[in-house]
PDB file of C-alpha atoms and ligand atoms in Angstrom:
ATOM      1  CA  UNK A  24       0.000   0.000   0.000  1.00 58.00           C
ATOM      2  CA  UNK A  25       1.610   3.533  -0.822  1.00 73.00           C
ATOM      3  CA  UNK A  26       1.318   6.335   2.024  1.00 93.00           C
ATOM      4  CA  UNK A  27       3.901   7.936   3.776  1.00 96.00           C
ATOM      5  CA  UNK A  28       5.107   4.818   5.777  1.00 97.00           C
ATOM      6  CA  UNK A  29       5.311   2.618   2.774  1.00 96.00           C
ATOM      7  CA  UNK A  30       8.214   0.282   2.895  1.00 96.00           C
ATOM      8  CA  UNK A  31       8.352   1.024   6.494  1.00 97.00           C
ATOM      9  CA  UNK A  32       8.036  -2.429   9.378  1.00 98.00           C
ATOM     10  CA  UNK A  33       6.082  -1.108  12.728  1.00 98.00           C
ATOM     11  CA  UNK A  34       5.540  -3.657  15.724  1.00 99.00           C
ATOM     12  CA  UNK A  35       2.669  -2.512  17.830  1.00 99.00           C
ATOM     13  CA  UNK A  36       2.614  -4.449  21.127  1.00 99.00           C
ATOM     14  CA  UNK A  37      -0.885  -4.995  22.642  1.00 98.00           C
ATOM     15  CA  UNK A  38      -2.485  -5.155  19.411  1.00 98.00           C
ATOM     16  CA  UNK A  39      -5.231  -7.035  20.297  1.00 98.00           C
ATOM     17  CA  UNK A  40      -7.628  -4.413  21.418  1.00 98.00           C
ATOM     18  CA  UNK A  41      -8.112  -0.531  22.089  1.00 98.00           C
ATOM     19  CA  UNK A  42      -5.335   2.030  21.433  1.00 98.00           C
ATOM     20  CA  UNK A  43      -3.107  -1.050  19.954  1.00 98.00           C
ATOM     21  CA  UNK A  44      -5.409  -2.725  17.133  1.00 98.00           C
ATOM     22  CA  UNK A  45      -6.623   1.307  16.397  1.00 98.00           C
ATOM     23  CA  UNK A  46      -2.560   2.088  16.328  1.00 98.00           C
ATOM     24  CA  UNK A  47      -1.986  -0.959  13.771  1.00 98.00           C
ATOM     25  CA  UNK A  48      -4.346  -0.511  12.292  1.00 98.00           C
ATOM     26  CA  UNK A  49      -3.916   3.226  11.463  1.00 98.00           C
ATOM     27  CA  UNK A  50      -0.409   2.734  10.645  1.00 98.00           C
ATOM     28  CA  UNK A  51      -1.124  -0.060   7.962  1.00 98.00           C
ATOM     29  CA  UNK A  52      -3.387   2.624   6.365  1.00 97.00           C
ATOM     30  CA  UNK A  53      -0.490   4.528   6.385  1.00 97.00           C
ATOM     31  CA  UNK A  54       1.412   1.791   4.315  1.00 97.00           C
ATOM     32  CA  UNK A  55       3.406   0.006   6.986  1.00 98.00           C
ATOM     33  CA  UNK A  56       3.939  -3.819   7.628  1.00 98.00           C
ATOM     34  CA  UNK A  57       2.486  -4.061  10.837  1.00 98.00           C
ATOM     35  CA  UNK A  58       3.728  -6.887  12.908  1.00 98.00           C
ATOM     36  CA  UNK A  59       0.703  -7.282  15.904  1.00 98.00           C
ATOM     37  CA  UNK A  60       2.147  -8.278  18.713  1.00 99.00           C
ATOM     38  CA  UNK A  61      -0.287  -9.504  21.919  1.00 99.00           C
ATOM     39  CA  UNK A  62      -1.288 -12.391  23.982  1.00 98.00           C
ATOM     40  CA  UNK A  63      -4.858 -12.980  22.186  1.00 98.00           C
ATOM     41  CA  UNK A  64      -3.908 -14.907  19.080  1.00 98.00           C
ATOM     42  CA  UNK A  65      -7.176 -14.947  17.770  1.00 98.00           C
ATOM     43  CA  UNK A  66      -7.881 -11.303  17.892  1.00 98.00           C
ATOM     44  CA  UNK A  67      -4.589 -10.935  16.328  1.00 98.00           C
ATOM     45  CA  UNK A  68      -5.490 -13.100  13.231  1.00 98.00           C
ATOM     46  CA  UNK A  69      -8.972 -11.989  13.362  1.00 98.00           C
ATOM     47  CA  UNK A  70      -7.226  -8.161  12.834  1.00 98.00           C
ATOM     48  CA  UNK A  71      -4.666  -9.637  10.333  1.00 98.00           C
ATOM     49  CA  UNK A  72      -7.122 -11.613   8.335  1.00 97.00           C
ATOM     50  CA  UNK A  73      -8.938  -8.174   7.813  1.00 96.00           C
ATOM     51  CA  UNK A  74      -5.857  -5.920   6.811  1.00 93.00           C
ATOM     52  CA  UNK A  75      -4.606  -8.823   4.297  1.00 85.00           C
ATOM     53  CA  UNK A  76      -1.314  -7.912   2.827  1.00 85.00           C
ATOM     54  CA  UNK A  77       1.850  -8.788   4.956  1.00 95.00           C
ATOM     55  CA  UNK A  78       0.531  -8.369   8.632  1.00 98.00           C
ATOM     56  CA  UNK A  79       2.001 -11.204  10.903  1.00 98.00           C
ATOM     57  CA  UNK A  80       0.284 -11.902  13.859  1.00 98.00           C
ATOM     58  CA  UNK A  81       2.864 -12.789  17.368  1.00 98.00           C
ATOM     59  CA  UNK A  82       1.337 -14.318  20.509  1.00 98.00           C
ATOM     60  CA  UNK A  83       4.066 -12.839  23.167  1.00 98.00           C
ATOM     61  CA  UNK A  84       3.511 -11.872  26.915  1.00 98.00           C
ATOM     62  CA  UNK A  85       5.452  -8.705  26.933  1.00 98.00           C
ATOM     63  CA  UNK A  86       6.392  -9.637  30.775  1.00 98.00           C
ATOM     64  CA  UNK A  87       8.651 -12.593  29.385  1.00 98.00           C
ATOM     65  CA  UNK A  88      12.032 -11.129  27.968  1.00 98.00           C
ATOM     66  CA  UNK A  89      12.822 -14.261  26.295  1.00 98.00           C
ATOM     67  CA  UNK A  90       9.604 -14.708  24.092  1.00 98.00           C
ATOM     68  CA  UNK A  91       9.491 -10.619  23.061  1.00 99.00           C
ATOM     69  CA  UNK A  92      13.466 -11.426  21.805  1.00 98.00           C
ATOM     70  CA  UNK A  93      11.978 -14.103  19.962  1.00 98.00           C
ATOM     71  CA  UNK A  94       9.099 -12.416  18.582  1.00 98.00           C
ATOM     72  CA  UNK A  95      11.093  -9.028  18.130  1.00 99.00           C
ATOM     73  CA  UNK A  96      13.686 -11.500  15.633  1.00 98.00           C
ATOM     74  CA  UNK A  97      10.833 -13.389  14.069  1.00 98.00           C
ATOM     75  CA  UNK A  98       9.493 -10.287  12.951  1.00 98.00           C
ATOM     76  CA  UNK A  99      12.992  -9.236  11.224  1.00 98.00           C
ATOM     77  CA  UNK A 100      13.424 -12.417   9.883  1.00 98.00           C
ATOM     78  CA  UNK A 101       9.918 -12.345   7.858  1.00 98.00           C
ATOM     79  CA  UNK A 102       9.707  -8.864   7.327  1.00 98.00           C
ATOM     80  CA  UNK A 103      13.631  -7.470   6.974  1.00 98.00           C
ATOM     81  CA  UNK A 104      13.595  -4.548   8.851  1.00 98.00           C
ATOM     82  CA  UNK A 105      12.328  -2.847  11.506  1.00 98.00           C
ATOM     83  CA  UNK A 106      11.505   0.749  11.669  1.00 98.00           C
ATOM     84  CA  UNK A 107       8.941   1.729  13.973  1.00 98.00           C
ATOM     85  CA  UNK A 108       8.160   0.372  17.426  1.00 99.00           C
ATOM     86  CA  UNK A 109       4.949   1.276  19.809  1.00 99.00           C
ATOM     87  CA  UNK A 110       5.488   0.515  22.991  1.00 99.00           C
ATOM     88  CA  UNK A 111       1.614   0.177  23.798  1.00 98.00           C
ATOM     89  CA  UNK A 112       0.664  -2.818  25.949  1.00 98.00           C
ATOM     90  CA  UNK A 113      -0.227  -1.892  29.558  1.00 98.00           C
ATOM     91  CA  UNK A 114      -2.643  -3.157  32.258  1.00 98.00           C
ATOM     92  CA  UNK A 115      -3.922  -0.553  34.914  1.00 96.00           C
ATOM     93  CA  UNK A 116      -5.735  -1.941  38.044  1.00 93.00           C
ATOM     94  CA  UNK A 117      -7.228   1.484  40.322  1.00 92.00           C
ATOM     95  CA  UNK A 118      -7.340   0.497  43.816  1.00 94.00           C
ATOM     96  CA  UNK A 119      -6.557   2.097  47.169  1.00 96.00           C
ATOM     97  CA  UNK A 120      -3.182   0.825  47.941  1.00 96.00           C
ATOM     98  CA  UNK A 121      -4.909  -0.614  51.575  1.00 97.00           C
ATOM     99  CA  UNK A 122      -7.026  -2.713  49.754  1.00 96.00           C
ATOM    100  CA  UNK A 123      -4.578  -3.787  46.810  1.00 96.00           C
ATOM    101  CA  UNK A 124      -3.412  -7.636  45.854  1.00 96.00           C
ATOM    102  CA  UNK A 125       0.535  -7.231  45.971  1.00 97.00           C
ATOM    103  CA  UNK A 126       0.122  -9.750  42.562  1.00 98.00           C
ATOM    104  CA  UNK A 127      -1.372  -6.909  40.966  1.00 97.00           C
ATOM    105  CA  UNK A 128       1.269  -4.376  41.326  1.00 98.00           C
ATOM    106  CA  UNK A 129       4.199  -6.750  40.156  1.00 98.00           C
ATOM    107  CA  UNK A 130       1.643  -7.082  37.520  1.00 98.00           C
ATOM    108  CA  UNK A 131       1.350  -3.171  36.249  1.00 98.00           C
ATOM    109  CA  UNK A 132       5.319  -3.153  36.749  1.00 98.00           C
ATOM    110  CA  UNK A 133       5.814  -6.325  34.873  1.00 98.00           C
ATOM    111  CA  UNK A 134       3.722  -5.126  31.757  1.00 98.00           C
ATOM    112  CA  UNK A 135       3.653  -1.604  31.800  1.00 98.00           C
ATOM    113  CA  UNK A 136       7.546  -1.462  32.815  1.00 99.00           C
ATOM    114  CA  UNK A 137       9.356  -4.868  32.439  1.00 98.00           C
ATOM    115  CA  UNK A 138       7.778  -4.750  29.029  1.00 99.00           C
ATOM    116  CA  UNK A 139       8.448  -1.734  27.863  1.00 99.00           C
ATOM    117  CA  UNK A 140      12.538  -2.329  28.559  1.00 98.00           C
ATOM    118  CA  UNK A 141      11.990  -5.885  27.348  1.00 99.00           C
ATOM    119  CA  UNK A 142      10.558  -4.749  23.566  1.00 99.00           C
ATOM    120  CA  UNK A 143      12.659  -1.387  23.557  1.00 99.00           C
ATOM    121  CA  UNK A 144      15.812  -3.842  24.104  1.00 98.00           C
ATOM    122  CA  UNK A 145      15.275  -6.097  21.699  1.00 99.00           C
ATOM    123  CA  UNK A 146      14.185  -3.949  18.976  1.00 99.00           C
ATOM    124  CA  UNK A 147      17.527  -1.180  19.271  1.00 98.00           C
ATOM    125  CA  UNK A 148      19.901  -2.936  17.357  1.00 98.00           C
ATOM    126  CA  UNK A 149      17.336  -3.154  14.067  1.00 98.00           C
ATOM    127  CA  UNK A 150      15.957   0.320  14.601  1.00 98.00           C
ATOM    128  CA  UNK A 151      19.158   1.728  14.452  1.00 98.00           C
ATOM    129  CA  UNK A 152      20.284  -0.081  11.423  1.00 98.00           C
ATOM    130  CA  UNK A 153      16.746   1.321   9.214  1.00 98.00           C
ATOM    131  CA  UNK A 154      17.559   4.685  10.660  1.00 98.00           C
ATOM    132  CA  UNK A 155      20.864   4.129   8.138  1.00 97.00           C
ATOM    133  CA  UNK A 156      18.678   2.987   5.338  1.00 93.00           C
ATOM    134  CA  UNK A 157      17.166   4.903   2.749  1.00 87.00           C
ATOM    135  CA  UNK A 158      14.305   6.704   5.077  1.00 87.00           C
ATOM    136  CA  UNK A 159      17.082   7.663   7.461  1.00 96.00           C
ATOM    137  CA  UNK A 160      14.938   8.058  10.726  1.00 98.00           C
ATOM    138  CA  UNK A 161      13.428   5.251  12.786  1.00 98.00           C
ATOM    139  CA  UNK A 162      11.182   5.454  15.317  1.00 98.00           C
ATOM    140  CA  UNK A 163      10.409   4.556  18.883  1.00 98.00           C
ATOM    141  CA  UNK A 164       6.731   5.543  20.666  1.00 99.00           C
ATOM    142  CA  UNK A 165       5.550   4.719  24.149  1.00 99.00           C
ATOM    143  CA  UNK A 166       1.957   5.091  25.519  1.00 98.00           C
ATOM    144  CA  UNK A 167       1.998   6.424  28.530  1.00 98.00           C
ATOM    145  CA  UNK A 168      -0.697   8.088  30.231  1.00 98.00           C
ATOM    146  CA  UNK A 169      -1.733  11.481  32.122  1.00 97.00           C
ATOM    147  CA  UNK A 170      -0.545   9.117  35.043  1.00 97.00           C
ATOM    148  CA  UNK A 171       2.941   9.541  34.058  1.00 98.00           C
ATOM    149  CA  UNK A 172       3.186  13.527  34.391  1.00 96.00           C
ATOM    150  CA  UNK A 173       1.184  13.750  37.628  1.00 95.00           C
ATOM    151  CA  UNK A 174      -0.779  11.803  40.279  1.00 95.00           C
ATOM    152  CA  UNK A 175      -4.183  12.704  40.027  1.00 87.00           C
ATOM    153  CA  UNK A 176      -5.712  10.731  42.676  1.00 88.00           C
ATOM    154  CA  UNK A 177      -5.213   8.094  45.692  1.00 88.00           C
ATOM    155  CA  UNK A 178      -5.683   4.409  43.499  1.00 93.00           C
ATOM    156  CA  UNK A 179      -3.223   5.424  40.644  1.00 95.00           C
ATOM    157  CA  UNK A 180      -0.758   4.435  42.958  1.00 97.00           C
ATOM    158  CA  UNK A 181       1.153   1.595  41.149  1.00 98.00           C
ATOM    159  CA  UNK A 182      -0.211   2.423  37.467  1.00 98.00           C
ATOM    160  CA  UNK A 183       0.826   5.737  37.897  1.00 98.00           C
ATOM    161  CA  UNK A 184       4.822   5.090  39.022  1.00 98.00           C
ATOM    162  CA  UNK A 185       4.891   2.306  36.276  1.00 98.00           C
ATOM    163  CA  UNK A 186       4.076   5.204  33.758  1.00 98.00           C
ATOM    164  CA  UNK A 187       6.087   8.208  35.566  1.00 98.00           C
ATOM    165  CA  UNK A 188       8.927   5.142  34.924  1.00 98.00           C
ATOM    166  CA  UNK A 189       8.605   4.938  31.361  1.00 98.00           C
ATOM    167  CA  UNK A 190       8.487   8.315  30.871  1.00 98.00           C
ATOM    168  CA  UNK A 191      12.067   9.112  32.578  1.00 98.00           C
ATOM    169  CA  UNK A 192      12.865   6.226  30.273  1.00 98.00           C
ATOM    170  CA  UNK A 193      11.575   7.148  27.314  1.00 98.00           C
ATOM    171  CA  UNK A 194      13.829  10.711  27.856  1.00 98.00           C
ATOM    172  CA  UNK A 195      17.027   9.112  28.826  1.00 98.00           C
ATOM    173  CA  UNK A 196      16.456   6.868  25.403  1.00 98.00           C
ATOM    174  CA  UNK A 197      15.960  10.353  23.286  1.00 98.00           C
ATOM    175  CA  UNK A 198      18.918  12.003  24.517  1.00 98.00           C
ATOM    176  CA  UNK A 199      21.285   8.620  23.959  1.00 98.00           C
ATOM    177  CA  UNK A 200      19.442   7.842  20.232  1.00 98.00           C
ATOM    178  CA  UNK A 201      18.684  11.243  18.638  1.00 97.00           C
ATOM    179  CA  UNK A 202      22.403  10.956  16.910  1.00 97.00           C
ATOM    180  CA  UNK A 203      21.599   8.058  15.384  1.00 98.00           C
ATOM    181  CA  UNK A 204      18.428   9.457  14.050  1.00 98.00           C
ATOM    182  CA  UNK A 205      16.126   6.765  16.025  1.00 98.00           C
ATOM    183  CA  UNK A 206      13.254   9.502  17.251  1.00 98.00           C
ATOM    184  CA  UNK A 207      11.542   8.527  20.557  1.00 98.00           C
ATOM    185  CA  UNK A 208       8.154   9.872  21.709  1.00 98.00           C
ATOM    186  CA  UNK A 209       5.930   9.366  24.447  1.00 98.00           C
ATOM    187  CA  UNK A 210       2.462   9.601  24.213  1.00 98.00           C
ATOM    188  CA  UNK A 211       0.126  10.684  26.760  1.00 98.00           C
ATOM    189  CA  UNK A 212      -3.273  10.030  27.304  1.00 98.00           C
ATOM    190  CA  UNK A 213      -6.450  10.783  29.126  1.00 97.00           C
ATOM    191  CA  UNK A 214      -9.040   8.929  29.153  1.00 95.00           C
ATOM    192  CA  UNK A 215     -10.246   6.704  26.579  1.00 97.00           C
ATOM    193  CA  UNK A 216     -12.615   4.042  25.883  1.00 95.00           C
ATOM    194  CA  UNK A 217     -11.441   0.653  25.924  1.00 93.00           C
ATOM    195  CA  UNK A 218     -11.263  -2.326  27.715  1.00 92.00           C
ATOM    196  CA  UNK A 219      -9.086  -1.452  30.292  1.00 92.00           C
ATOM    197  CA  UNK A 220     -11.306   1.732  31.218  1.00 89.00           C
ATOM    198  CA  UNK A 221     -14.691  -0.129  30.705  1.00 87.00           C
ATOM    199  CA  UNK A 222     -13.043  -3.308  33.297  1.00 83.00           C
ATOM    200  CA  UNK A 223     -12.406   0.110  35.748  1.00 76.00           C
ATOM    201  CA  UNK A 224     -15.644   1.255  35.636  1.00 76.00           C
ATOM    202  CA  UNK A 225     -13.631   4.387  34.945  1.00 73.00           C
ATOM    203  CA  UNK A 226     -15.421   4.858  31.061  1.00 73.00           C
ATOM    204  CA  UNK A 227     -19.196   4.531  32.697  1.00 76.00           C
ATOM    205  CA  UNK A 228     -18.452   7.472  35.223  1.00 76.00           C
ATOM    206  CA  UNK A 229     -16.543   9.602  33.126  1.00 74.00           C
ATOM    207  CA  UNK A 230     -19.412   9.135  30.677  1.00 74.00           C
ATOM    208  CA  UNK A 231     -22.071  10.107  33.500  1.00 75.00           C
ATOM    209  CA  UNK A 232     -20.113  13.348  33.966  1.00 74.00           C
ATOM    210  CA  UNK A 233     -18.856  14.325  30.975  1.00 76.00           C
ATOM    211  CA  UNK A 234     -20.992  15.826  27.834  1.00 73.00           C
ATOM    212  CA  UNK A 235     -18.655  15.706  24.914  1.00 74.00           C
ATOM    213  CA  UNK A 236     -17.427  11.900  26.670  1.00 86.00           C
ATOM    214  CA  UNK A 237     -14.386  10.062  26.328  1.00 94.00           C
ATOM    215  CA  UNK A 238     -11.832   9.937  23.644  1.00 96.00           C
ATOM    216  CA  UNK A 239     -11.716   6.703  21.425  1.00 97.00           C
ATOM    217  CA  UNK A 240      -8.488   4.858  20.835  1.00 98.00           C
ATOM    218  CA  UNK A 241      -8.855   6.187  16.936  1.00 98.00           C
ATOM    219  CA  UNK A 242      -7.558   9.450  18.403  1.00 98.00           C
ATOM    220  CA  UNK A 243      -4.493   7.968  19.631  1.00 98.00           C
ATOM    221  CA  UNK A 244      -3.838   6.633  17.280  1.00 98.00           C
ATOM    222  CA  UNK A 245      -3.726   9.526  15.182  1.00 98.00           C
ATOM    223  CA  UNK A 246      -1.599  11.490  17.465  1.00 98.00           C
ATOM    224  CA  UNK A 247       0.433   8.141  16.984  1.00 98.00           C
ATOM    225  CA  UNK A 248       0.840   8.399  13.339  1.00 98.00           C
ATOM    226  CA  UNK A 249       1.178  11.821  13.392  1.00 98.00           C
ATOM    227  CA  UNK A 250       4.663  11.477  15.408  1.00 98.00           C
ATOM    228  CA  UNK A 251       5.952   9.014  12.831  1.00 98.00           C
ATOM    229  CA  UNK A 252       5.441  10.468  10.066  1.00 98.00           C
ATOM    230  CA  UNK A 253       6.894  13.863  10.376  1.00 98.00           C
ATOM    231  CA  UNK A 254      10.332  15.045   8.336  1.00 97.00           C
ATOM    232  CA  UNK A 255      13.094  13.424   9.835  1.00 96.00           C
ATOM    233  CA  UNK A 256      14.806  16.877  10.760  1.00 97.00           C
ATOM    234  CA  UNK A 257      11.528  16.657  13.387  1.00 98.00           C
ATOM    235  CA  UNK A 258      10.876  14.697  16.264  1.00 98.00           C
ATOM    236  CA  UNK A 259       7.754  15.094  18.310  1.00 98.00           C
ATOM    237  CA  UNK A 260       9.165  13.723  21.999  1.00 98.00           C
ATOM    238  CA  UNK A 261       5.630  14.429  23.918  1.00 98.00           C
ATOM    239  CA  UNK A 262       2.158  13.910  23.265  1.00 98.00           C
ATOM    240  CA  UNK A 263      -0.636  15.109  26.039  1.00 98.00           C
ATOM    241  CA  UNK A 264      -4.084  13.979  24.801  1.00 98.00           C
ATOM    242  CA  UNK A 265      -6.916  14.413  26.656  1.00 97.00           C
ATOM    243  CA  UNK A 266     -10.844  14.787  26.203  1.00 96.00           C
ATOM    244  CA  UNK A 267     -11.437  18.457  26.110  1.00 95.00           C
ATOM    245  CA  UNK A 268     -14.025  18.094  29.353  1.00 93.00           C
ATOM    246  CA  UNK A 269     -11.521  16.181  31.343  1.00 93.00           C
ATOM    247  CA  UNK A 270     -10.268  18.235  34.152  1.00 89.00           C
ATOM    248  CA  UNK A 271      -7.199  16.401  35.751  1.00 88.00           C
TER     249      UNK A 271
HETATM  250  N1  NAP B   4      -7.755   3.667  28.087  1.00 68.37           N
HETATM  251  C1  NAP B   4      -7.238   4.719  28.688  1.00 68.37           C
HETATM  252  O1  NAP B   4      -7.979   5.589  29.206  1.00 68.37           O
HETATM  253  C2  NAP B   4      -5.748   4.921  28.757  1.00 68.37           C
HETATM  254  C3  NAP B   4      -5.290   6.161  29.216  1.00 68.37           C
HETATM  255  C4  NAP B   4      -3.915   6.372  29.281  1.00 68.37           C
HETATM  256  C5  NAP B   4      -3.040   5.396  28.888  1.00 68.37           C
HETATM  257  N2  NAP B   4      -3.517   4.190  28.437  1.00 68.37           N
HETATM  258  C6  NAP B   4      -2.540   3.188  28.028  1.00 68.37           C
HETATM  259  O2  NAP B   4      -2.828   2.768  26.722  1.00 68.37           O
HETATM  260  C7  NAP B   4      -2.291   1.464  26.503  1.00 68.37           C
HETATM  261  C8  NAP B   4      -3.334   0.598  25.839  1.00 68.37           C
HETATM  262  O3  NAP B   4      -4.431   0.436  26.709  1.00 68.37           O
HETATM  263  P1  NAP B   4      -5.943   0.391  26.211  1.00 68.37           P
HETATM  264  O4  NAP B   4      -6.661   1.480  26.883  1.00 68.37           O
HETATM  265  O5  NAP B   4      -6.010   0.285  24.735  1.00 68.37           O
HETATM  266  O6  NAP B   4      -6.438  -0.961  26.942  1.00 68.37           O
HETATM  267  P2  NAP B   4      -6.779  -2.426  26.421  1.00 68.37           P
HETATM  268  O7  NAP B   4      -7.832  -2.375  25.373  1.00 68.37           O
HETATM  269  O8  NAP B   4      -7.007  -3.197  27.671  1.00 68.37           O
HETATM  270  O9  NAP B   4      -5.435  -2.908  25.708  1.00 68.37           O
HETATM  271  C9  NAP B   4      -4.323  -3.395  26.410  1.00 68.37           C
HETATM  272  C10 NAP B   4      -3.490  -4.182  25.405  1.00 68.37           C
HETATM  273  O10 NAP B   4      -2.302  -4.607  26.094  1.00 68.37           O
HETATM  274  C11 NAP B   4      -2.130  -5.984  25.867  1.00 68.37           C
HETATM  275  N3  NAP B   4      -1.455  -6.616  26.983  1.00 68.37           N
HETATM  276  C12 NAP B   4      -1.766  -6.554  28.298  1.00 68.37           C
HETATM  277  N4  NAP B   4      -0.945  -7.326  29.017  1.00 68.37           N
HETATM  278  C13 NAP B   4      -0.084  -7.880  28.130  1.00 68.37           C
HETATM  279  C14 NAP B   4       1.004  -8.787  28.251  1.00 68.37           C
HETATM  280  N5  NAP B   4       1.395  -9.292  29.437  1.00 68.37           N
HETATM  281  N6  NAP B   4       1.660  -9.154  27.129  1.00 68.37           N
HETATM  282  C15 NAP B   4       1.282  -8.676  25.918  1.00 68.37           C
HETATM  283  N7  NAP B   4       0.278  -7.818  25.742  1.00 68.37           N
HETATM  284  C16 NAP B   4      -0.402  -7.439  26.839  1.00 68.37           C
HETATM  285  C17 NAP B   4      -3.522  -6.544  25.684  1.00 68.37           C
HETATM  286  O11 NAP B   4      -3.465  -7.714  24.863  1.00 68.37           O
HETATM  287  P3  NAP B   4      -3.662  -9.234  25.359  1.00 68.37           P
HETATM  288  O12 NAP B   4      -4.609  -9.213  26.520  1.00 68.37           O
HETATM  289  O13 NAP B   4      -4.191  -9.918  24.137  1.00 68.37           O
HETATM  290  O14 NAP B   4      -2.289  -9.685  25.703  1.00 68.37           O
HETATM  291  C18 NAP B   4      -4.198  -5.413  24.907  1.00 68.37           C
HETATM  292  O15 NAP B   4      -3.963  -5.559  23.538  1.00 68.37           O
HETATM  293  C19 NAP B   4      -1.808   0.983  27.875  1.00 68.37           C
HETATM  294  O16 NAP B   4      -0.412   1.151  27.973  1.00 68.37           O
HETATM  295  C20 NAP B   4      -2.529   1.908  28.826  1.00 68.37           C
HETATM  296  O17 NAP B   4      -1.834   2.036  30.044  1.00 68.37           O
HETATM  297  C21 NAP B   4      -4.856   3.941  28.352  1.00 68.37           C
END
């Protein structure tokens, strides 16, 4: 497909649902591969089956280094190249830290941390190498959250210093890769609907309060695309996205 990623490899971790299958599927209209990386295999294929082309579907927990090395190299080996990476899978579980299961927390730090580090690492080496092909940038894109620039309440606890993490991260990689023309941004959103704010309860009440509602995970994912498809002399490092009635 021609567009202004054409030629171009992205992985999109948690591509099964929400801001991930929106995010592959918004960069395949874009003309990238997409490789969809998740633990749902069949909502993978379901999603590749639909795009057609060259999507590969990869059944990885991001928490297990060994299997996102594996997938990170399958996807080179089938597709070439990589050139973009989203850094999108994350769980979030809101409750007072009194009340919280300790499994949960290792949980939000294994995924939404361990993960992150885990993909990032394994995908350097080819990022770096497109970023000396013929397109001459690559690209790197976390999702964090409005949870990683400020608390804004008591049961963010965990979820919020998983994505505060990633975001010091994310910084430390742009000042270390920006010489070798690998961009890194960090995406930040509000809330959306998906299933990780409809399992919260968090989509319902925001809905009951707000007029204009919730975002959808089609707006990320254009904030996404927009960040990876600017001139390579630009790199857009921070994205704050929020719906325009949300408050904190
Ligand atoms: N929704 C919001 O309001 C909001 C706001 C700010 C930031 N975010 C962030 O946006 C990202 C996407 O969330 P979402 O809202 O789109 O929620 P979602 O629909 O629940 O999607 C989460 C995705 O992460 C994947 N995932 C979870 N654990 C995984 C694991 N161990 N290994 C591999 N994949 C895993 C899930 O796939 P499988 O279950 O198939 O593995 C799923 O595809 C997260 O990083 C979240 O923190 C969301």
């Amino acid at each position: 497909m021609s567009g202004a990623l054409s030629g171009n490899v992205a992985v999109v971790t948690g591509a099964s649902s929400g801001i991930g299958e929106a995010t592959a599927r918004a960069l395949a209209d874009a003309g990238a591969t997409v490789a969809l990386l998740a633990r749902r295999r069949d909502r993978l294929e379901s999603l590749a089956g639909e795009r057609g082309g060259d999507t590969s579907v990869h059944e990885v927990d991001v928490s297990d280094p060994d299997a996102v090395r594996r997938a990170v190299e399958d996807v080179v080996a089938r597709h070439g190249r990589l050139d973009v990476l989203v850094n999108n899978a994350g769980y979030g579980s809101m409750t007072p830290a009194a009340e919280s299961d300790l499994a949960e927390w290792r949980t939000m730090v294994d995924v939404n941390v361990n993960g992150v580090l885990a993909t990032t690492h394994a995908a350097l080496a080819h990022l770096t190498e497109a970023a000396r092909g013929e397109r001459g940038i690559a690209d790197v894109v976390t999702v964090s959250s409005v949870a990683g620039r400020k608390v804004a309440g008591p049961a963010v606890n965990v979820y919020a210093a998983t994505k505060h993490a990633v975001g010091a991260f994310s910084e430390a990689l742009r000042q270390e890769l920006g010489s070798a023309h690998v961009r890194v941004g960090l995406v930040e959103p509000g809330l959306v609907r998906s299933e990780l704010t409809e399992g919260q309860g968090a989509a319902q009440r925001a809905e009951s309060e707000m007029e204009l509602g919730l975002m959808e995970a089609e707006d990320i994912a254009d904030a996404i695309v927009y960040m990876v498809t600017r001139p390579r002399r630009t790199a857009v490092n921070e994205m704050l996205v929020r719906p325009t009635e949300q408050t904190r």
